[in-house]
Short mmCIF file of C-alpha atoms in Angstrom, two decimals:
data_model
loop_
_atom_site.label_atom_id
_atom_site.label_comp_id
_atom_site.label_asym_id
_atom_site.label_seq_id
_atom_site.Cartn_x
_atom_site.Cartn_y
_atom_site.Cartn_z
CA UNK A 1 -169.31 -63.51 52.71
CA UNK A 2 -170.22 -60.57 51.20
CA UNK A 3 -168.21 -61.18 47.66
CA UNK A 4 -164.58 -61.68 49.98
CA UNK A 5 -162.63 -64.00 47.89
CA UNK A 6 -161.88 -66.82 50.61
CA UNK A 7 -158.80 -69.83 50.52
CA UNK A 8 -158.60 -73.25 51.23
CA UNK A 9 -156.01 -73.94 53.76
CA UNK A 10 -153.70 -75.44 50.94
CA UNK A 11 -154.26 -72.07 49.09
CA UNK A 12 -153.25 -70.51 52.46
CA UNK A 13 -150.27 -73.07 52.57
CA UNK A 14 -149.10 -71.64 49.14
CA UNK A 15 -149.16 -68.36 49.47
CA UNK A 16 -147.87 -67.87 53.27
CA UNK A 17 -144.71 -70.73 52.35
CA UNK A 18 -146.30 -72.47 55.04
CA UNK A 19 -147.13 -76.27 55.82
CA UNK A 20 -150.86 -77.50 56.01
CA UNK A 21 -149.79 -78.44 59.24
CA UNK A 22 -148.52 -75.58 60.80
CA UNK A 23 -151.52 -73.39 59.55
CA UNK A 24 -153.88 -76.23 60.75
CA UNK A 25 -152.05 -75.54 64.57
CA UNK A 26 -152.35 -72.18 64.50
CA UNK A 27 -156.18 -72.47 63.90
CA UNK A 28 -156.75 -75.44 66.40
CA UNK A 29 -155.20 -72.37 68.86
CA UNK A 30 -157.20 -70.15 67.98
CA UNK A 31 -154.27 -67.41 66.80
CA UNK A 32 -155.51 -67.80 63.16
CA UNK A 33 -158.81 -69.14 62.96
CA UNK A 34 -160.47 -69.90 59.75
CA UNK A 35 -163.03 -67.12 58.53
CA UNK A 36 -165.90 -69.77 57.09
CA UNK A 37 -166.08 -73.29 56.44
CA UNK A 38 -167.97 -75.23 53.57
CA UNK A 39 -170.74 -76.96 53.86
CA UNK A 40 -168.38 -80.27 54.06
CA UNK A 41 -166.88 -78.92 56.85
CA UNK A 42 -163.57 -77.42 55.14
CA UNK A 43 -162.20 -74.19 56.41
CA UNK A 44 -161.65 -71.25 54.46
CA UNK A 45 -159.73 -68.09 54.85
CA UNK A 46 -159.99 -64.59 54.04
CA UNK A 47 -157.43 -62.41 53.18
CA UNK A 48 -156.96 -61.11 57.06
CA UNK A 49 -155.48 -64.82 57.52
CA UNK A 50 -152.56 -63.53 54.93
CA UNK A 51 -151.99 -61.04 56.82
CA UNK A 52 -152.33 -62.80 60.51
CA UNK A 53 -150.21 -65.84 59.60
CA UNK A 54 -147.29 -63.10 58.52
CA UNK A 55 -147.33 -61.95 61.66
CA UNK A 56 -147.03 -64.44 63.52
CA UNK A 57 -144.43 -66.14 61.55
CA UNK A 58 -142.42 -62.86 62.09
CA UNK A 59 -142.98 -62.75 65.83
CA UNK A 60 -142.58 -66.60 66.17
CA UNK A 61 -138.63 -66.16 64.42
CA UNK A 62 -138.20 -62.97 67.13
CA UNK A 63 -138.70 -65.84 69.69
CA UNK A 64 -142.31 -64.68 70.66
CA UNK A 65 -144.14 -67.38 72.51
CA UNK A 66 -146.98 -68.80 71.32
CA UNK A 67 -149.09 -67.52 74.20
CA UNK A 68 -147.81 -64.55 74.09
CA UNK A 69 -148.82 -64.21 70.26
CA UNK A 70 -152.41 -65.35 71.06
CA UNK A 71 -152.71 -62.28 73.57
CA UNK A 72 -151.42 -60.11 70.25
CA UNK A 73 -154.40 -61.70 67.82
CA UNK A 74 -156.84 -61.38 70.72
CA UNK A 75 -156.23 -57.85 71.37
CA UNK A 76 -155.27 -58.04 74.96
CA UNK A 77 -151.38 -56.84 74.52
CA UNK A 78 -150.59 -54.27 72.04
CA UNK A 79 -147.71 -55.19 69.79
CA UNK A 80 -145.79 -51.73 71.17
CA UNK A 81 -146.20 -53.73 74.44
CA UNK A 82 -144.52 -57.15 73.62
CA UNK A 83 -142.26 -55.35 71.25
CA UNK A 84 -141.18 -52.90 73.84
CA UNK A 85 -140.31 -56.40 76.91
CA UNK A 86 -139.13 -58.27 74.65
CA UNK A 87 -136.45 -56.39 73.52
CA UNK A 88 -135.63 -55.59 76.66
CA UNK A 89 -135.63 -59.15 77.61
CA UNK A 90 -133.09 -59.06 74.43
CA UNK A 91 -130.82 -56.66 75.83
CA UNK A 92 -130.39 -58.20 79.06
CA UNK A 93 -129.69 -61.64 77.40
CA UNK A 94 -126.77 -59.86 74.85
CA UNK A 95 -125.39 -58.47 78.06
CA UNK A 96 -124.86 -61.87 78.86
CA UNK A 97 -123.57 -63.53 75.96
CA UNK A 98 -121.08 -60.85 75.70
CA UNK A 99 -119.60 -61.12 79.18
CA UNK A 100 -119.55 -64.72 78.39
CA UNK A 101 -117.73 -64.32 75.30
CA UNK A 102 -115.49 -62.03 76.64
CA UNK A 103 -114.46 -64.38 79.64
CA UNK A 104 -114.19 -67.41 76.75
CA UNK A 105 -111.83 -64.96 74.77
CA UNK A 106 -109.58 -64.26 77.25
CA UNK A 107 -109.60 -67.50 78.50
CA UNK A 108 -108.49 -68.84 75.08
CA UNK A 109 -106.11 -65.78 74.19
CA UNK A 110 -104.56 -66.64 78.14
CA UNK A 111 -104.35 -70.12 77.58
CA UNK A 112 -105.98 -70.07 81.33
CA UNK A 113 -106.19 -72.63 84.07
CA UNK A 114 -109.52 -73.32 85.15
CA UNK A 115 -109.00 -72.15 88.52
CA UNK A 116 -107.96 -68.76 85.99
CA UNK A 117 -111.30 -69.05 84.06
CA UNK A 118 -113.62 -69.29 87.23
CA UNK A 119 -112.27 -66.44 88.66
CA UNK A 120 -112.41 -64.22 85.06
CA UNK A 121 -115.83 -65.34 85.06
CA UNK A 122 -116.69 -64.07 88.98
CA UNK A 123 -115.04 -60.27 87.76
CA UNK A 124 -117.23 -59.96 84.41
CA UNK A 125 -120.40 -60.71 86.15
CA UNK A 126 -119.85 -58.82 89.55
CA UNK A 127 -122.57 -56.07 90.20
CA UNK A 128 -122.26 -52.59 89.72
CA UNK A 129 -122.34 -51.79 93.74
CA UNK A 130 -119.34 -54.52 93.88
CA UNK A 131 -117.22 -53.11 91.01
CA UNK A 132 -117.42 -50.14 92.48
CA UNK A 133 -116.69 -51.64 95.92
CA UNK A 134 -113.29 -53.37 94.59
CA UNK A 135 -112.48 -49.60 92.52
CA UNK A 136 -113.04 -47.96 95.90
CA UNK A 137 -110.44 -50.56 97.95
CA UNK A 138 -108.07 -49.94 95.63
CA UNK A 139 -107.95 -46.42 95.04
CA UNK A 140 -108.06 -46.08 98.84
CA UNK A 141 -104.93 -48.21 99.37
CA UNK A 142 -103.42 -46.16 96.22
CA UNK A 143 -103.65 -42.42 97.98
CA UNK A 144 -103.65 -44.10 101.23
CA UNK A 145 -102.85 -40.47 103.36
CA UNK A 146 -103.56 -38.40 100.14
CA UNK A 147 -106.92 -37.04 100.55
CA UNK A 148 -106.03 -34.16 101.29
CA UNK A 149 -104.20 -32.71 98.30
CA UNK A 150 -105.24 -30.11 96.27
CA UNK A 151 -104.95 -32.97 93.11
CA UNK A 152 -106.43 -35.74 94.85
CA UNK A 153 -110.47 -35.28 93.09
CA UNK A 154 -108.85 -34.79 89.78
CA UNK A 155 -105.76 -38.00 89.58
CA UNK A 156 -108.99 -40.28 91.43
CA UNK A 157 -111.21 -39.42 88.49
CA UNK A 158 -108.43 -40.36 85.76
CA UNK A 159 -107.69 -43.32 87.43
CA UNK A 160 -111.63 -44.60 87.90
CA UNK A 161 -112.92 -47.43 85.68
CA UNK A 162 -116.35 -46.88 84.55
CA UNK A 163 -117.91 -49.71 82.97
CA UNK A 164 -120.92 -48.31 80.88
CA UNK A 165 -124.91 -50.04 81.37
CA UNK A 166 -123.89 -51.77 78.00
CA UNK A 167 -120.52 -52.65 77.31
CA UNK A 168 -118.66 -53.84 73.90
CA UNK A 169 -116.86 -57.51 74.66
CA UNK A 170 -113.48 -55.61 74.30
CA UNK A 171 -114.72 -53.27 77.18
CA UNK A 172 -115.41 -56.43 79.27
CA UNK A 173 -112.19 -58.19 78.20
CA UNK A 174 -110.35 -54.72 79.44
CA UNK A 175 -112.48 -54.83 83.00
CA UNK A 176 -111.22 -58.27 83.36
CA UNK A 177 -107.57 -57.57 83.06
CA UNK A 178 -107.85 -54.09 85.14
CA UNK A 179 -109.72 -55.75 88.07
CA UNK A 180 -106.91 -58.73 88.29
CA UNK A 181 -105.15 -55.50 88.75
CA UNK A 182 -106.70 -53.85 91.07
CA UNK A 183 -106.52 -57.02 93.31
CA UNK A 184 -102.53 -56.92 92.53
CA UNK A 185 -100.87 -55.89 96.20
CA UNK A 186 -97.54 -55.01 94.82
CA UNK A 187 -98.82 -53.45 91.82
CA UNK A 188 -101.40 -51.29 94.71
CA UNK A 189 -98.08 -50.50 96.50
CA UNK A 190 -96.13 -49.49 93.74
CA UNK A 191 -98.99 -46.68 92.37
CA UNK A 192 -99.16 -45.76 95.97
CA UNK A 193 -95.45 -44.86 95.70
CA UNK A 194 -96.03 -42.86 92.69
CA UNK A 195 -98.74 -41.20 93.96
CA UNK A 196 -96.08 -40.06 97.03
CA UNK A 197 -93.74 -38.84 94.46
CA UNK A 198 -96.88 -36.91 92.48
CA UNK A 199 -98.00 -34.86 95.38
CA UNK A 200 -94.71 -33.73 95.54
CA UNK A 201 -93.86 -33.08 92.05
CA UNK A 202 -95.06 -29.56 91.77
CA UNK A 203 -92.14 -27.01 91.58
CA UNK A 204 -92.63 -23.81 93.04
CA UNK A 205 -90.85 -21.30 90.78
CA UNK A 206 -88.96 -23.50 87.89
CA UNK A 207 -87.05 -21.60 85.85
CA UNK A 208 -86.42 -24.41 83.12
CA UNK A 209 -89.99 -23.90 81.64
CA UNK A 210 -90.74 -27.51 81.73
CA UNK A 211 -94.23 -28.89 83.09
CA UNK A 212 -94.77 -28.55 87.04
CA UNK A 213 -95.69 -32.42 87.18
CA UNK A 214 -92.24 -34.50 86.76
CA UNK A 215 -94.00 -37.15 84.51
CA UNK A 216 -95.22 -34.58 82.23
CA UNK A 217 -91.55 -32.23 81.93
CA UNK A 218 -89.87 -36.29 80.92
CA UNK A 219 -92.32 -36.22 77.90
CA UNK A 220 -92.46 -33.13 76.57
CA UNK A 221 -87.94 -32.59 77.18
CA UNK A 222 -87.17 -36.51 76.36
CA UNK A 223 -90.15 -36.95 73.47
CA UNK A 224 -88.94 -34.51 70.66
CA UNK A 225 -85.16 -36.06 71.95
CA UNK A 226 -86.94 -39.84 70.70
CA UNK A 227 -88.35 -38.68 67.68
CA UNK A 228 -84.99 -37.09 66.30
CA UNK A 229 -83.15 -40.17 67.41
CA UNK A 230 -80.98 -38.69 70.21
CA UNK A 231 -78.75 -41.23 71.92
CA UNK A 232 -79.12 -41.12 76.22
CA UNK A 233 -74.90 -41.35 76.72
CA UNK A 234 -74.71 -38.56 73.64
CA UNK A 235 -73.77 -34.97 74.13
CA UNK A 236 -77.03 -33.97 72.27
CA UNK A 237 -78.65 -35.41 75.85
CA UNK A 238 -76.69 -33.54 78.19
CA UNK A 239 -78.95 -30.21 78.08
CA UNK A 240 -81.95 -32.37 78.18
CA UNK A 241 -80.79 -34.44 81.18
CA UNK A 242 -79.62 -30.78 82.68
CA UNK A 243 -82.97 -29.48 82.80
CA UNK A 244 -84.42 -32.34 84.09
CA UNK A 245 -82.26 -32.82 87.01
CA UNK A 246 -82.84 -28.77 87.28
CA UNK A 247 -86.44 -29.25 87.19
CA UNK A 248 -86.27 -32.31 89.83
CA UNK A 249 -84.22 -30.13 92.19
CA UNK A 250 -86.84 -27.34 92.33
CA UNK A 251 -89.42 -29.47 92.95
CA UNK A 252 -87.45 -31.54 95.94
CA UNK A 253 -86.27 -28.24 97.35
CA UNK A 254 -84.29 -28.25 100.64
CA UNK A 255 -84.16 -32.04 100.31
CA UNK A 256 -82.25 -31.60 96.94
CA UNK A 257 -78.96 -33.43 97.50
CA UNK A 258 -75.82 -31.67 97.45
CA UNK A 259 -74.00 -32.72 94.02
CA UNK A 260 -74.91 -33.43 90.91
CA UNK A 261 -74.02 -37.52 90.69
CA UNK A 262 -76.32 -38.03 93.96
CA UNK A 263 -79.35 -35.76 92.39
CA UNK A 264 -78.62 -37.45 88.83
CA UNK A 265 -78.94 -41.26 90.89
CA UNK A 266 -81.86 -40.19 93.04
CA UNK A 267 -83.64 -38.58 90.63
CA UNK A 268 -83.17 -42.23 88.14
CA UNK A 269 -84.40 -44.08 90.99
CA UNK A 270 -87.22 -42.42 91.09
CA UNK A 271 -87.89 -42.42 87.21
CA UNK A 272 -87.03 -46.13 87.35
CA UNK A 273 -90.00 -46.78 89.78
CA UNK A 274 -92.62 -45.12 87.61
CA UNK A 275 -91.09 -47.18 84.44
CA UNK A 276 -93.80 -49.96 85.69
CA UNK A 277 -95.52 -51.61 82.95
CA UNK A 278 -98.22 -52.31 84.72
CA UNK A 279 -98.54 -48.81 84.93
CA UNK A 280 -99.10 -48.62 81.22
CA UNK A 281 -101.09 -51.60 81.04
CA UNK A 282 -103.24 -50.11 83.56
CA UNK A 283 -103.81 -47.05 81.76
CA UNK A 284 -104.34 -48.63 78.26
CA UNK A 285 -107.44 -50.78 79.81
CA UNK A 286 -108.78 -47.80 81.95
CA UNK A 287 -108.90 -46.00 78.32
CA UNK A 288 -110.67 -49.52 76.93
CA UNK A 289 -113.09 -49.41 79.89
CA UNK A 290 -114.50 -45.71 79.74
CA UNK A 291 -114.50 -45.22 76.15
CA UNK A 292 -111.35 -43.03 76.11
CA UNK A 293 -108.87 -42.21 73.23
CA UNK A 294 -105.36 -44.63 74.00
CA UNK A 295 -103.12 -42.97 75.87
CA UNK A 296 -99.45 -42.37 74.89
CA UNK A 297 -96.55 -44.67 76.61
CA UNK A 298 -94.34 -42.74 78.57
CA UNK A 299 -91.75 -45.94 78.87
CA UNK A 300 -89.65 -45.27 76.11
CA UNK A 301 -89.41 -41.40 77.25
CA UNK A 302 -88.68 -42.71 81.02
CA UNK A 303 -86.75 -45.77 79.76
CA UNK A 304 -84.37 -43.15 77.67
CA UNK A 305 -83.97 -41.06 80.68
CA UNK A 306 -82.98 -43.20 83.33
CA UNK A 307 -80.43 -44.41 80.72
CA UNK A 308 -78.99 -40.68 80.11
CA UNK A 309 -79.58 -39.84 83.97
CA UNK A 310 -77.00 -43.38 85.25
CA UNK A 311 -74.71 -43.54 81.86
CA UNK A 312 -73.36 -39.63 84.34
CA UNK A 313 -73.35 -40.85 87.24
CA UNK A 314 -69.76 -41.86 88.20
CA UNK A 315 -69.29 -45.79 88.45
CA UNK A 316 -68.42 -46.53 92.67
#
């Protein structure tokens, strides 16, 4: 054929690393079908079979089908076409395997029941509409009565999981744990309690110079106290735990109680409530979820405090 050097199919066998066999198939299919044949019937191959049998070997290891490869030889897909679903098909199938990796991970690091299991499984393959439906119940029971305040858009958004379209396992491992939380009634009451105390931690005029949110005047008084290794019961404390209780007062106002060992006790109870680790648990996995640095503990700053606030407070 016009001077084109042509193969038998066991010099096609050699230099494609294929069997006889195989290449035999792919002719009888019609996906690689033999340029001439001798007189004797034999096939032979041009060089366009080198080039055809590559390909499909390539698209046959990317799990092509074999239909689907004839359509590529024949013309009638393109390969930007089967490329372009098939990799989709791909990316919906790795979205799988990792949500079932991540439930077999957790289910292994939790040493689960497999009541446990079925039910980590239900949470990593709920729907975005029903995440979103179990985010919604929870921060509604959360600032229950809240709406209202001025810092109600703003806490929501910091406190709103947002699983991405295409989430690492650890991100799936996090949603896990947080939505076991957000199903957690005590754990729903307790934020709801702190979110209480938050809308009214703003103080109007504070003289101390501290932070207007109570949270944030414990960590930046009661963090540099930590780091220079400043005992709670030590005199070193008592001008922290001063302008704390100082800061508190302004913010409670005419409800400030009238001596110091009542303020000092009210003001640990309250402290003591937000020293929830789910709290921090909570806020590690939100940070997991949505891709966000890891936040900074505040237990050992409230932990340190509630120990300086009740080590002055005058035994009954």
């Amino acid at each position: 054929m016009n001077g084109e050097t042509l193969y038998s199919i066991g010099d096609l066998a050699r230099r494609t690393g294929l069997t006889v066999k195989a290449i035999r198939f792919y002719a009888d299919t019609g996906i690689v079908p033999p340029t001439d044949r001798t007189p004797a019937g034999y096939r032979r191959y041009g060089a366009d079979a080198v080039a055809r049998i590559e390909l499909v070997r390539t698209l046959r290891e990317l799990g092509i089908d074999l239909a689907t490869i004839r359509k590529v030889m024949d013309r009638e897909l393109t390969l930007t076409d089967v490329a372009t679903a098939h990799a989709e098909a791909l990316d919906v199938q790795i979205r799988v395997l990792r949500q079932r990796r991540a439930v077999l991970s957790a289910v292994a690091r939790r040493d689960s029941t497999p009541q446990e299991m079925e039910l980590m499984n239900q949470l990593a393959r709920l729907s975005e509409a029903e995440r979103q439906c179990l985010i919604d119940d929870f921060l509604d029971a959360v600032f229950d009565g809240l709406r209202g305040h001025p810092a109600f858009a703003a806490v929501t958004r910091s406190l709103t999981p947002e699983l991405p379209d295409d989430p690492e396992t650890e991100q799936i491992e996090a949603w896990i744990e947080l939505a076991e939380l957000l199903q957690d009634q005590d754990f729903r009451a307790t934020l709801h309690g702190m979110a209480k105390d938050l809308a009214a931690d703003r103080a109007p005029d504070d003289a101390t110079g501290l932070p207007r949110i109570l949270a944030e005047a414990v960590r930046a008084r009661v963090t540099p106290a930590l780091q220079a290794g400043v005992e709670p019961e030590s005199a070193q404390a008592e001008p922290i735990v001063n302008a704390l209780a100082l800061h508190y007062a302004h913010i409670l106002g005419p409800r400030t109680p009238h001596d110091a060992p009542a303020l000092y006790r009210r003001l640990a109870d309250h402290l003591e409530q937000m020293n929830d680790l789910r709290r921090d648990q909570y806020l590690s996995l939100l940070a997991v979820v949505n891709g966000w640095p890891a936040p900074e503990s505040l237990a050992p700053a409230l932990t340190w405090c509630v120990a300086a606030l009740r080590t002055r407070i005058p035994q009954r």
